[in-house]
mmCIF file of C-alpha atoms and ligand atoms in Angstrom:
data_model
loop_
_atom_site.group_PDB
_atom_site.id
_atom_site.type_symbol
_atom_site.label_atom_id
_atom_site.label_comp_id
_atom_site.label_asym_id
_atom_site.label_seq_id
_atom_site.Cartn_x
_atom_site.Cartn_y
_atom_site.Cartn_z
ATOM 1 C CA UNK A 1 32.155 -1.178 -3.144
ATOM 2 C CA UNK A 2 31.735 -5.022 -3.997
ATOM 3 C CA UNK A 3 30.164 -5.660 -7.301
ATOM 4 C CA UNK A 4 26.488 -6.395 -7.217
ATOM 5 C CA UNK A 5 23.939 -7.325 -9.803
ATOM 6 C CA UNK A 6 20.136 -7.262 -9.297
ATOM 7 C CA UNK A 7 17.071 -7.574 -11.523
ATOM 8 C CA UNK A 8 15.182 -4.420 -10.901
ATOM 9 C CA UNK A 9 12.159 -5.206 -13.017
ATOM 10 C CA UNK A 10 9.430 -7.581 -11.886
ATOM 11 C CA UNK A 11 9.729 -11.195 -12.765
ATOM 12 C CA UNK A 12 7.385 -11.977 -15.730
ATOM 13 C CA UNK A 13 7.120 -11.590 -19.602
ATOM 14 C CA UNK A 14 7.575 -8.161 -20.881
ATOM 15 C CA UNK A 15 9.124 -6.208 -23.746
ATOM 16 C CA UNK A 16 12.311 -5.472 -21.610
ATOM 17 C CA UNK A 17 13.605 -6.252 -18.404
ATOM 18 C CA UNK A 18 16.437 -4.225 -16.427
ATOM 19 C CA UNK A 19 19.495 -5.616 -14.602
ATOM 20 C CA UNK A 20 21.722 -3.127 -12.618
ATOM 21 C CA UNK A 21 25.241 -3.814 -12.214
ATOM 22 C CA UNK A 22 27.406 -1.556 -9.987
ATOM 23 C CA UNK A 23 30.614 -1.746 -8.053
ATOM 24 C CA UNK A 24 34.331 -1.662 -8.421
ATOM 25 C CA UNK A 25 34.560 -4.496 -10.819
ATOM 26 C CA UNK A 26 31.543 -3.807 -12.984
ATOM 27 C CA UNK A 27 33.250 -2.364 -15.891
ATOM 28 C CA UNK A 28 35.477 -5.621 -15.889
ATOM 29 C CA UNK A 29 32.449 -7.782 -15.765
ATOM 30 C CA UNK A 30 30.802 -5.897 -18.659
ATOM 31 C CA UNK A 31 34.014 -6.321 -20.831
ATOM 32 C CA UNK A 32 33.935 -9.906 -20.262
ATOM 33 C CA UNK A 33 30.300 -10.645 -21.203
ATOM 34 C CA UNK A 34 29.695 -7.909 -23.866
ATOM 35 C CA UNK A 35 30.381 -8.489 -27.695
ATOM 36 C CA UNK A 36 31.657 -6.206 -29.063
ATOM 37 C CA UNK A 37 33.474 -4.968 -25.950
ATOM 38 C CA UNK A 38 32.988 -1.198 -25.158
ATOM 39 C CA UNK A 39 36.207 0.513 -26.386
ATOM 40 C CA UNK A 40 36.059 2.929 -23.535
ATOM 41 C CA UNK A 41 33.524 3.281 -20.713
ATOM 42 C CA UNK A 42 32.121 6.781 -20.641
ATOM 43 C CA UNK A 43 29.239 7.721 -18.134
ATOM 44 C CA UNK A 44 26.107 8.826 -20.013
ATOM 45 C CA UNK A 45 26.781 6.510 -23.077
ATOM 46 C CA UNK A 46 24.835 3.516 -24.237
ATOM 47 C CA UNK A 47 26.404 0.474 -25.764
ATOM 48 C CA UNK A 48 24.281 -1.899 -28.149
ATOM 49 C CA UNK A 49 25.796 -5.352 -28.036
ATOM 50 C CA UNK A 50 25.245 -9.137 -27.510
ATOM 51 C CA UNK A 51 25.857 -10.786 -24.088
ATOM 52 C CA UNK A 52 27.699 -13.903 -24.689
ATOM 53 C CA UNK A 53 28.579 -16.785 -22.592
ATOM 54 C CA UNK A 54 31.601 -18.283 -24.315
ATOM 55 C CA UNK A 55 30.595 -18.849 -27.740
ATOM 56 C CA UNK A 56 26.838 -18.591 -26.895
ATOM 57 C CA UNK A 57 24.679 -15.524 -27.454
ATOM 58 C CA UNK A 58 22.358 -15.116 -24.740
ATOM 59 C CA UNK A 59 20.665 -11.862 -25.716
ATOM 60 C CA UNK A 60 20.923 -8.651 -27.687
ATOM 61 C CA UNK A 61 20.931 -5.894 -25.262
ATOM 62 C CA UNK A 62 21.488 -2.123 -24.488
ATOM 63 C CA UNK A 63 23.992 -1.227 -21.817
ATOM 64 C CA UNK A 64 23.557 2.015 -20.224
ATOM 65 C CA UNK A 65 26.809 3.432 -18.442
ATOM 66 C CA UNK A 66 24.691 5.573 -15.726
ATOM 67 C CA UNK A 67 27.837 6.527 -13.808
ATOM 68 C CA UNK A 68 31.059 5.478 -12.786
ATOM 69 C CA UNK A 69 31.055 1.641 -12.120
ATOM 70 C CA UNK A 70 27.142 1.474 -12.346
ATOM 71 C CA UNK A 71 25.545 -0.088 -15.684
ATOM 72 C CA UNK A 72 21.952 -0.736 -16.609
ATOM 73 C CA UNK A 73 21.520 -3.630 -18.964
ATOM 74 C CA UNK A 74 18.179 -3.609 -20.875
ATOM 75 C CA UNK A 75 17.684 -7.094 -22.203
ATOM 76 C CA UNK A 76 14.403 -8.767 -23.413
ATOM 77 C CA UNK A 77 11.802 -9.289 -20.826
ATOM 78 C CA UNK A 78 11.851 -13.150 -20.402
ATOM 79 C CA UNK A 79 12.681 -14.403 -16.910
ATOM 80 C CA UNK A 80 14.933 -16.985 -18.376
ATOM 81 C CA UNK A 81 17.032 -14.455 -20.087
ATOM 82 C CA UNK A 82 17.381 -12.333 -17.060
ATOM 83 C CA UNK A 83 18.233 -15.344 -15.089
ATOM 84 C CA UNK A 84 20.797 -16.467 -17.510
ATOM 85 C CA UNK A 85 22.421 -12.939 -17.647
ATOM 86 C CA UNK A 86 22.312 -12.589 -13.912
ATOM 87 C CA UNK A 87 24.027 -15.992 -13.374
ATOM 88 C CA UNK A 88 26.642 -14.984 -15.961
ATOM 89 C CA UNK A 89 27.592 -11.804 -14.018
ATOM 90 C CA UNK A 90 27.771 -13.821 -10.805
ATOM 91 C CA UNK A 91 30.107 -16.197 -12.839
ATOM 92 C CA UNK A 92 32.260 -12.993 -13.244
ATOM 93 C CA UNK A 93 32.393 -12.092 -9.780
ATOM 94 C CA UNK A 94 29.016 -9.973 -9.005
ATOM 95 C CA UNK A 95 27.184 -10.832 -5.834
ATOM 96 C CA UNK A 96 23.516 -11.111 -6.797
ATOM 97 C CA UNK A 97 21.279 -8.943 -4.484
ATOM 98 C CA UNK A 98 17.576 -7.829 -4.163
ATOM 99 C CA UNK A 99 16.555 -4.742 -6.061
ATOM 100 C CA UNK A 100 16.058 -3.150 -2.689
ATOM 101 C CA UNK A 101 19.553 -3.529 -1.490
ATOM 102 C CA UNK A 102 20.723 -2.249 -5.039
ATOM 103 C CA UNK A 103 18.553 0.847 -4.639
ATOM 104 C CA UNK A 104 19.976 1.455 -1.168
ATOM 105 C CA UNK A 105 23.546 1.168 -2.279
ATOM 106 C CA UNK A 106 22.934 3.555 -5.111
ATOM 107 C CA UNK A 107 21.233 6.015 -3.006
ATOM 108 C CA UNK A 108 24.823 7.057 -1.830
ATOM 109 C CA UNK A 109 24.920 9.795 0.752
ATOM 110 C CA UNK A 110 21.227 10.573 0.847
ATOM 111 C CA UNK A 111 19.614 10.909 4.210
ATOM 112 C CA UNK A 112 17.957 7.791 5.630
ATOM 113 C CA UNK A 113 14.416 8.987 5.005
ATOM 114 C CA UNK A 114 15.281 9.461 1.296
ATOM 115 C CA UNK A 115 16.704 5.957 1.269
ATOM 116 C CA UNK A 116 13.456 4.733 2.794
ATOM 117 C CA UNK A 117 11.233 6.728 0.321
ATOM 118 C CA UNK A 118 13.005 5.092 -2.611
ATOM 119 C CA UNK A 119 11.951 1.605 -1.279
ATOM 120 C CA UNK A 120 8.541 2.697 -0.212
ATOM 121 C CA UNK A 121 7.848 4.400 -3.692
ATOM 122 C CA UNK A 122 8.387 0.962 -5.354
ATOM 123 C CA UNK A 123 5.169 -0.427 -3.715
ATOM 124 C CA UNK A 124 2.999 2.698 -3.403
ATOM 125 C CA UNK A 125 -0.377 1.841 -4.717
ATOM 126 C CA UNK A 126 -1.306 5.264 -6.219
ATOM 127 C CA UNK A 127 0.644 8.259 -7.687
ATOM 128 C CA UNK A 128 -0.747 10.384 -4.947
ATOM 129 C CA UNK A 129 1.174 7.997 -2.470
ATOM 130 C CA UNK A 130 4.188 8.068 -4.571
ATOM 131 C CA UNK A 131 4.083 11.962 -4.306
ATOM 132 C CA UNK A 132 3.627 11.860 -0.747
ATOM 133 C CA UNK A 133 6.339 9.552 0.039
ATOM 134 C CA UNK A 134 8.833 11.240 -2.305
ATOM 135 C CA UNK A 135 8.340 14.676 -0.806
ATOM 136 C CA UNK A 136 9.107 13.350 2.807
ATOM 137 C CA UNK A 137 12.844 12.928 1.716
ATOM 138 C CA UNK A 138 13.455 16.838 0.953
ATOM 139 C CA UNK A 139 10.547 18.514 2.369
ATOM 140 C CA UNK A 140 7.766 17.228 4.733
ATOM 141 C CA UNK A 141 9.297 14.886 7.427
ATOM 142 C CA UNK A 142 13.067 15.372 6.565
ATOM 143 C CA UNK A 143 12.649 19.108 6.547
ATOM 144 C CA UNK A 144 10.698 19.172 9.863
ATOM 145 C CA UNK A 145 13.267 16.983 11.497
ATOM 146 C CA UNK A 146 16.141 19.079 10.111
ATOM 147 C CA UNK A 147 14.654 22.114 11.398
ATOM 148 C CA UNK A 148 13.827 20.651 14.879
ATOM 149 C CA UNK A 149 17.746 19.696 14.879
ATOM 150 C CA UNK A 150 18.955 23.213 13.884
ATOM 151 C CA UNK A 151 16.778 24.866 16.494
ATOM 152 C CA UNK A 152 16.699 22.282 19.213
ATOM 153 C CA UNK A 153 18.315 24.565 22.038
ATOM 154 C CA UNK A 154 16.032 27.295 21.317
ATOM 155 C CA UNK A 155 12.698 24.988 21.173
ATOM 156 C CA UNK A 156 11.023 23.933 24.046
ATOM 157 C CA UNK A 157 10.186 20.329 24.286
ATOM 158 C CA UNK A 158 6.443 20.492 24.662
ATOM 159 C CA UNK A 159 6.404 22.293 21.391
ATOM 160 C CA UNK A 160 8.396 19.570 19.432
ATOM 161 C CA UNK A 161 6.211 16.845 21.285
ATOM 162 C CA UNK A 162 3.124 18.648 19.947
ATOM 163 C CA UNK A 163 4.267 18.694 16.452
ATOM 164 C CA UNK A 164 5.229 15.048 16.682
ATOM 165 C CA UNK A 165 1.850 14.300 17.767
ATOM 166 C CA UNK A 166 0.179 16.128 14.724
ATOM 167 C CA UNK A 167 2.576 14.254 12.384
ATOM 168 C CA UNK A 168 1.712 10.800 14.075
ATOM 169 C CA UNK A 169 -2.205 11.743 13.483
ATOM 170 C CA UNK A 170 -1.379 12.604 9.892
ATOM 171 C CA UNK A 171 0.620 9.593 9.400
ATOM 172 C CA UNK A 172 -2.273 7.256 10.517
ATOM 173 C CA UNK A 173 -4.301 8.998 7.552
ATOM 174 C CA UNK A 174 -1.316 8.682 5.369
ATOM 175 C CA UNK A 175 -1.215 4.950 5.743
ATOM 176 C CA UNK A 176 -4.523 4.585 3.831
ATOM 177 C CA UNK A 177 -2.880 6.237 0.914
ATOM 178 C CA UNK A 178 0.398 4.337 1.283
ATOM 179 C CA UNK A 179 -0.728 0.816 2.157
ATOM 180 C CA UNK A 180 -4.542 0.972 1.521
ATOM 181 C CA UNK A 181 -7.676 0.434 3.697
ATOM 182 C CA UNK A 182 -9.368 -2.646 4.794
ATOM 183 C CA UNK A 183 -13.236 -2.175 4.699
ATOM 184 C CA UNK A 184 -15.614 -5.039 5.967
ATOM 185 C CA UNK A 185 -19.195 -5.130 4.629
ATOM 186 C CA UNK A 186 -21.045 -6.009 7.479
ATOM 187 C CA UNK A 187 -24.833 -6.380 8.437
ATOM 188 C CA UNK A 188 -27.672 -8.401 9.053
ATOM 189 C CA UNK A 189 -28.294 -11.474 6.909
ATOM 190 C CA UNK A 190 -29.992 -10.744 3.714
ATOM 191 C CA UNK A 191 -29.235 -6.971 3.854
ATOM 192 C CA UNK A 192 -27.466 -7.118 0.603
ATOM 193 C CA UNK A 193 -23.727 -7.253 1.427
ATOM 194 C CA UNK A 194 -22.988 -9.718 -1.346
ATOM 195 C CA UNK A 195 -24.967 -7.932 -3.792
ATOM 196 C CA UNK A 196 -22.933 -4.746 -2.870
ATOM 197 C CA UNK A 197 -19.558 -6.542 -3.216
ATOM 198 C CA UNK A 198 -20.597 -7.790 -6.611
ATOM 199 C CA UNK A 199 -21.635 -4.346 -7.775
ATOM 200 C CA UNK A 200 -18.283 -2.929 -6.628
ATOM 201 C CA UNK A 201 -16.471 -5.646 -8.352
ATOM 202 C CA UNK A 202 -18.480 -5.095 -11.467
ATOM 203 C CA UNK A 203 -18.972 -9.039 -11.597
ATOM 204 C CA UNK A 204 -20.122 -11.818 -9.468
ATOM 205 C CA UNK A 205 -17.604 -12.676 -6.724
ATOM 206 C CA UNK A 206 -19.950 -13.804 -3.988
ATOM 207 C CA UNK A 207 -23.285 -15.901 -4.139
ATOM 208 C CA UNK A 208 -26.532 -13.833 -3.606
ATOM 209 C CA UNK A 209 -29.679 -15.604 -2.812
ATOM 210 C CA UNK A 210 -32.841 -14.630 -0.964
ATOM 211 C CA UNK A 211 -31.820 -16.963 1.807
ATOM 212 C CA UNK A 212 -30.628 -15.709 4.882
ATOM 213 C CA UNK A 213 -27.182 -16.816 5.706
ATOM 214 C CA UNK A 214 -26.091 -17.511 2.169
ATOM 215 C CA UNK A 215 -22.521 -16.233 2.876
ATOM 216 C CA UNK A 216 -20.503 -18.037 5.461
ATOM 217 C CA UNK A 217 -16.917 -17.754 4.363
ATOM 218 C CA UNK A 218 -15.759 -14.338 3.340
ATOM 219 C CA UNK A 219 -14.860 -12.945 -0.023
ATOM 220 C CA UNK A 220 -12.726 -9.856 -0.894
ATOM 221 C CA UNK A 221 -12.006 -7.354 -3.684
ATOM 222 C CA UNK A 222 -9.678 -4.695 -4.297
ATOM 223 C CA UNK A 223 -11.126 -1.380 -5.686
ATOM 224 C CA UNK A 224 -9.422 1.765 -6.238
ATOM 225 C CA UNK A 225 -11.570 4.733 -4.686
ATOM 226 C CA UNK A 226 -10.011 8.028 -5.710
ATOM 227 C CA UNK A 227 -6.357 7.992 -4.500
ATOM 228 C CA UNK A 228 -6.936 4.891 -1.926
ATOM 229 C CA UNK A 229 -6.749 1.072 -2.762
ATOM 230 C CA UNK A 230 -9.829 -0.335 -0.656
ATOM 231 C CA UNK A 231 -10.011 -4.009 0.069
ATOM 232 C CA UNK A 232 -13.820 -4.848 0.511
ATOM 233 C CA UNK A 233 -14.661 -7.780 2.471
ATOM 234 C CA UNK A 234 -17.996 -9.468 2.483
ATOM 235 C CA UNK A 235 -18.692 -11.293 5.478
ATOM 236 C CA UNK A 236 -21.451 -13.597 6.933
ATOM 237 C CA UNK A 237 -24.720 -11.598 8.090
ATOM 238 C CA UNK A 238 -24.289 -10.781 11.756
ATOM 239 C CA UNK A 239 -26.929 -12.934 13.821
ATOM 240 C CA UNK A 240 -26.530 -13.493 17.437
ATOM 241 C CA UNK A 241 -28.975 -16.429 16.998
ATOM 242 C CA UNK A 242 -26.772 -18.372 14.583
ATOM 243 C CA UNK A 243 -25.021 -20.603 16.893
ATOM 244 C CA UNK A 244 -26.816 -24.029 16.000
ATOM 245 C CA UNK A 245 -24.080 -25.836 14.108
ATOM 246 C CA UNK A 246 -20.244 -25.427 13.932
ATOM 247 C CA UNK A 247 -20.162 -23.888 10.442
ATOM 248 C CA UNK A 248 -22.521 -21.018 11.636
ATOM 249 C CA UNK A 249 -20.690 -20.625 14.838
ATOM 250 C CA UNK A 250 -17.407 -20.452 12.828
ATOM 251 C CA UNK A 251 -18.815 -17.950 10.294
ATOM 252 C CA UNK A 252 -19.975 -15.579 13.145
ATOM 253 C CA UNK A 253 -16.653 -15.621 14.679
ATOM 254 C CA UNK A 254 -14.825 -14.962 11.333
ATOM 255 C CA UNK A 255 -17.132 -12.065 10.615
ATOM 256 C CA UNK A 256 -16.547 -10.514 14.060
ATOM 257 C CA UNK A 257 -12.733 -11.221 13.842
ATOM 258 C CA UNK A 258 -12.870 -9.369 10.389
ATOM 259 C CA UNK A 259 -14.703 -6.351 12.071
ATOM 260 C CA UNK A 260 -11.991 -6.293 14.721
ATOM 261 C CA UNK A 261 -9.143 -6.001 12.386
ATOM 262 C CA UNK A 262 -10.915 -3.528 9.849
ATOM 263 C CA UNK A 263 -10.022 0.047 9.209
ATOM 264 C CA UNK A 264 -13.593 0.641 8.215
ATOM 265 C CA UNK A 265 -17.026 -0.805 8.603
ATOM 266 C CA UNK A 266 -19.700 -0.437 5.813
ATOM 267 C CA UNK A 267 -22.759 -1.534 7.649
ATOM 268 C CA UNK A 268 -25.720 -2.315 5.590
ATOM 269 C CA UNK A 269 -29.322 -2.246 6.776
ATOM 270 C CA UNK A 270 -32.247 -3.423 4.751
ATOM 271 C CA UNK A 271 -34.256 -0.165 4.481
ATOM 272 C CA UNK A 272 -37.419 -2.053 4.564
ATOM 273 C CA UNK A 273 -36.587 -4.033 7.762
ATOM 274 C CA UNK A 274 -36.464 -2.658 11.538
ATOM 275 C CA UNK A 275 -32.868 -1.186 12.194
ATOM 276 C CA UNK A 276 -30.469 -3.967 13.471
ATOM 277 C CA UNK A 277 -29.228 -2.810 16.807
ATOM 278 C CA UNK A 278 -28.113 -5.949 18.439
ATOM 279 C CA UNK A 279 -24.430 -5.803 17.170
ATOM 280 C CA UNK A 280 -24.119 -2.166 16.947
ATOM 281 C CA UNK A 281 -22.504 -2.103 20.378
ATOM 282 C CA UNK A 282 -19.621 -4.042 18.904
ATOM 283 C CA UNK A 283 -18.891 -1.219 16.399
ATOM 284 C CA UNK A 284 -18.775 1.477 19.139
ATOM 285 C CA UNK A 285 -14.944 2.176 18.778
ATOM 286 C CA UNK A 286 -14.853 1.529 15.024
ATOM 287 C CA UNK A 287 -15.095 3.897 12.102
ATOM 288 C CA UNK A 288 -18.413 2.922 10.510
ATOM 289 C CA UNK A 289 -20.454 4.213 7.574
ATOM 290 C CA UNK A 290 -24.194 3.343 7.889
ATOM 291 C CA UNK A 291 -25.936 2.373 4.915
ATOM 292 C CA UNK A 292 -29.587 1.863 3.916
ATOM 293 C CA UNK A 293 -29.863 -0.591 1.275
ATOM 294 C CA UNK A 294 -32.536 -1.734 -1.022
ATOM 295 C CA UNK A 295 -33.773 1.916 -1.468
ATOM 296 C CA UNK A 296 -35.244 0.995 -4.973
ATOM 297 C CA UNK A 297 -38.006 -0.827 -3.074
ATOM 298 C CA UNK A 298 -39.047 2.260 -0.992
ATOM 299 C CA UNK A 299 -41.558 5.058 -1.774
ATOM 300 C CA UNK A 300 -40.521 8.637 -1.809
ATOM 301 C CA UNK A 301 -42.184 9.011 1.598
ATOM 302 C CA UNK A 302 -40.474 5.946 3.180
ATOM 303 C CA UNK A 303 -37.020 7.310 1.799
ATOM 304 C CA UNK A 304 -37.737 10.517 3.544
ATOM 305 C CA UNK A 305 -38.125 8.834 6.852
ATOM 306 C CA UNK A 306 -34.754 7.208 6.764
ATOM 307 C CA UNK A 307 -31.901 8.509 8.905
ATOM 308 C CA UNK A 308 -30.442 11.581 6.919
ATOM 309 C CA UNK A 309 -27.119 10.798 7.930
ATOM 310 C CA UNK A 310 -27.100 7.451 6.499
ATOM 311 C CA UNK A 311 -26.048 6.628 2.882
ATOM 312 C CA UNK A 312 -29.309 5.620 0.780
ATOM 313 C CA UNK A 313 -28.251 2.806 -1.593
ATOM 314 C CA UNK A 314 -29.551 0.263 -4.009
ATOM 315 C CA UNK A 315 -26.850 -2.397 -4.401
ATOM 316 C CA UNK A 316 -29.138 -3.805 -7.335
ATOM 317 C CA UNK A 317 -29.381 -0.520 -9.294
ATOM 318 C CA UNK A 318 -26.172 0.850 -8.211
ATOM 319 C CA UNK A 319 -27.903 4.233 -7.080
ATOM 320 C CA UNK A 320 -26.019 5.667 -4.234
ATOM 321 C CA UNK A 321 -22.758 3.889 -4.816
ATOM 322 C CA UNK A 322 -21.012 7.059 -5.804
ATOM 323 C CA UNK A 323 -22.171 8.603 -2.421
ATOM 324 C CA UNK A 324 -20.754 5.583 -0.616
ATOM 325 C CA UNK A 325 -17.280 6.135 -2.294
ATOM 326 C CA UNK A 326 -17.394 9.993 -1.525
ATOM 327 C CA UNK A 327 -18.239 9.136 2.194
ATOM 328 C CA UNK A 328 -15.237 6.603 2.277
ATOM 329 C CA UNK A 329 -12.812 9.104 0.994
ATOM 330 C CA UNK A 330 -14.257 11.815 3.470
ATOM 331 C CA UNK A 331 -14.247 9.558 6.591
ATOM 332 C CA UNK A 332 -10.552 8.383 5.811
ATOM 333 C CA UNK A 333 -9.485 12.147 5.825
ATOM 334 C CA UNK A 334 -7.007 11.694 3.027
ATOM 335 C CA UNK A 335 -8.023 14.710 0.966
ATOM 336 C CA UNK A 336 -6.207 17.316 3.234
ATOM 337 C CA UNK A 337 -2.720 15.375 2.729
ATOM 338 C CA UNK A 338 -0.532 17.306 0.341
ATOM 339 C CA UNK A 339 3.105 16.464 -0.565
ATOM 340 C CA UNK A 340 4.183 18.952 1.931
ATOM 341 C CA UNK A 341 2.420 17.398 4.823
ATOM 342 C CA UNK A 342 5.134 15.700 7.148
ATOM 343 C CA UNK A 343 4.167 12.058 7.660
ATOM 344 C CA UNK A 344 5.940 8.809 8.741
ATOM 345 C CA UNK A 345 5.749 6.088 6.002
ATOM 346 C CA UNK A 346 7.943 3.427 7.727
ATOM 347 C CA UNK A 347 7.617 1.668 11.290
ATOM 348 C CA UNK A 348 11.210 2.921 12.017
ATOM 349 C CA UNK A 349 10.040 6.614 11.498
ATOM 350 C CA UNK A 350 6.849 6.027 13.666
ATOM 351 C CA UNK A 351 8.743 4.457 16.461
ATOM 352 C CA UNK A 352 11.172 7.611 16.621
ATOM 353 C CA UNK A 353 8.561 9.947 16.605
ATOM 354 C CA UNK A 354 6.807 8.067 19.211
ATOM 355 C CA UNK A 355 10.151 8.076 21.076
ATOM 356 C CA UNK A 356 10.470 12.061 20.741
ATOM 357 C CA UNK A 357 6.652 12.456 21.771
ATOM 358 C CA UNK A 358 7.476 10.632 24.949
ATOM 359 C CA UNK A 359 10.833 12.205 25.761
ATOM 360 C CA UNK A 360 11.416 13.528 29.141
ATOM 361 C CA UNK A 361 14.699 15.432 28.245
ATOM 362 C CA UNK A 362 15.631 17.589 25.230
ATOM 363 C CA UNK A 363 18.752 15.358 24.869
ATOM 364 C CA UNK A 364 16.500 12.153 24.362
ATOM 365 C CA UNK A 365 14.635 13.997 21.850
ATOM 366 C CA UNK A 366 17.651 15.219 20.092
ATOM 367 C CA UNK A 367 19.022 11.715 19.797
ATOM 368 C CA UNK A 368 15.702 10.368 18.281
ATOM 369 C CA UNK A 369 15.578 13.331 15.762
ATOM 370 C CA UNK A 370 19.191 12.612 14.698
ATOM 371 C CA UNK A 371 18.591 8.818 14.237
ATOM 372 C CA UNK A 372 15.286 9.909 12.265
ATOM 373 C CA UNK A 373 17.576 11.732 9.692
HETATM 374 N N1 LIG B 1 -34.631 -4.881 -4.581
HETATM 375 C C1 LIG B 1 -33.261 -5.004 -3.849
HETATM 376 N N2 LIG B 1 -32.769 -6.107 -3.674
HETATM 377 C C2 LIG B 1 -31.731 -6.458 -2.975
HETATM 378 C C3 LIG B 1 -30.740 -5.494 -2.905
HETATM 379 N N3 LIG B 1 -29.544 -5.783 -2.467
HETATM 380 C C4 LIG B 1 -29.821 -7.114 -2.205
HETATM 381 N N4 LIG B 1 -30.815 -7.441 -2.605
HETATM 382 C C5 LIG B 1 -31.697 -8.799 -2.674
HETATM 383 O O1 LIG B 1 -31.573 -9.179 -1.325
HETATM 384 C C6 LIG B 1 -31.406 -10.584 -1.233
HETATM 385 C C7 LIG B 1 -30.084 -10.741 -0.299
HETATM 386 O O2 LIG B 1 -29.095 -10.202 -0.822
HETATM 387 P P1 LIG B 1 -27.524 -10.841 -0.512
HETATM 388 O O3 LIG B 1 -26.678 -9.855 -1.070
HETATM 389 O O4 LIG B 1 -27.299 -12.285 -0.668
HETATM 390 O O5 LIG B 1 -27.534 -10.426 0.912
HETATM 391 P P2 LIG B 1 -26.384 -10.692 2.128
HETATM 392 O O6 LIG B 1 -26.417 -9.594 3.063
HETATM 393 O O7 LIG B 1 -25.231 -11.104 1.586
HETATM 394 O O8 LIG B 1 -26.970 -11.854 2.816
HETATM 395 P P3 LIG B 1 -26.191 -13.053 3.768
HETATM 396 O O9 LIG B 1 -25.155 -13.560 2.904
HETATM 397 O O10 LIG B 1 -27.153 -14.146 3.817
HETATM 398 O O11 LIG B 1 -25.830 -12.345 5.063
HETATM 399 C C8 LIG B 1 -31.054 -11.118 -2.550
HETATM 400 O O12 LIG B 1 -32.252 -11.538 -3.151
HETATM 401 C C9 LIG B 1 -30.847 -9.940 -3.199
HETATM 402 O O13 LIG B 1 -31.094 -9.755 -4.667
HETATM 403 C C10 LIG B 1 -31.293 -4.038 -3.462
HETATM 404 O O14 LIG B 1 -30.532 -2.915 -3.235
HETATM 405 N N5 LIG B 1 -32.506 -3.997 -3.866
HETATM 406 MG MG1 LIG B 2 -23.990 -12.719 1.496
#
């Protein structure tokens, strides 16, 4: 294998950073840059030394000899230091590669799903996502596909297709854990959308006034709700009559576009005002949580007459925000996904499962299953 080097920690200041060096000439490169030079290279040992470029000391480091021809250099966490070391390794024959390429190279003979899991885990936004992805390489998806392949001649195609469709349905839910969820806060002007986003953010992100039409451009924040990273987007209040000037028109169009592209709509109604029906038609094919806001202004009798299925909330006092969070987790249906659930977490896997699901012949399904592994 060509000798390659990659910085495997993120760029930025930190106590330490890590550089991975692997390949046929890795030990030779280490011998040229480490002072004192390790007398013998033994996998599993560490070597404390200086990294030198001629007479210049670049850093004091710890070099871990992880396996044959594979070294981890732990240096001090300053991007200028990592850059100097990586350039030095390049001068001594190493090819600089991304950490993703390095990880794939080091994953060796593992199955393709295992290699994909290694990369996906790097970006997973929660520990639940890490566990779900990690399990796919030896249980979940890999195990299911291996079982299909082993029994392919005995299985009938409709049975495999049916399982594929279930996995694709679970994968759509797993996507919320693995990449997060885009939730648009929509509703009529003055219903309290910006007040809600500020309450969720815990600070003022959007301007709040009692003038209808305050928000024109959109504001977004990221919140962790249970295991899901939710991007909440505050939009302009929906009003079919706001077509007077170009800015109003543009803000209405932007709000509708946001709604189209959202995974979830949190639809706010001012509980004191009559329900806003004019825009509801547009939400027909969307996942929507209906919220009655400003409940702090209602009497008990008025509260009792609100639609029972809606979330009763006060964005000003915070009352009901916990119920809204619970409703989000429930509606995304992520709770039932355990590490054993087979799911796709890359487009390649989704495409292959779709191919299997649409296969006309067992042989077509077999080819796609083999590629999956
Ligand atoms: N009492 C009470 N007032 C609220 C609540 N939520 C919002 N308000 C008030 O309602 C008014 C409008 O709030 P905003 O958050 O600006 O409403 P909006 O939906 O963002 O309005 P637009 O940006 O114009 O679409 C402000 O005066 C808020 O203080 C609530 O839960 N209770
Ligand atoms: Mg607003």
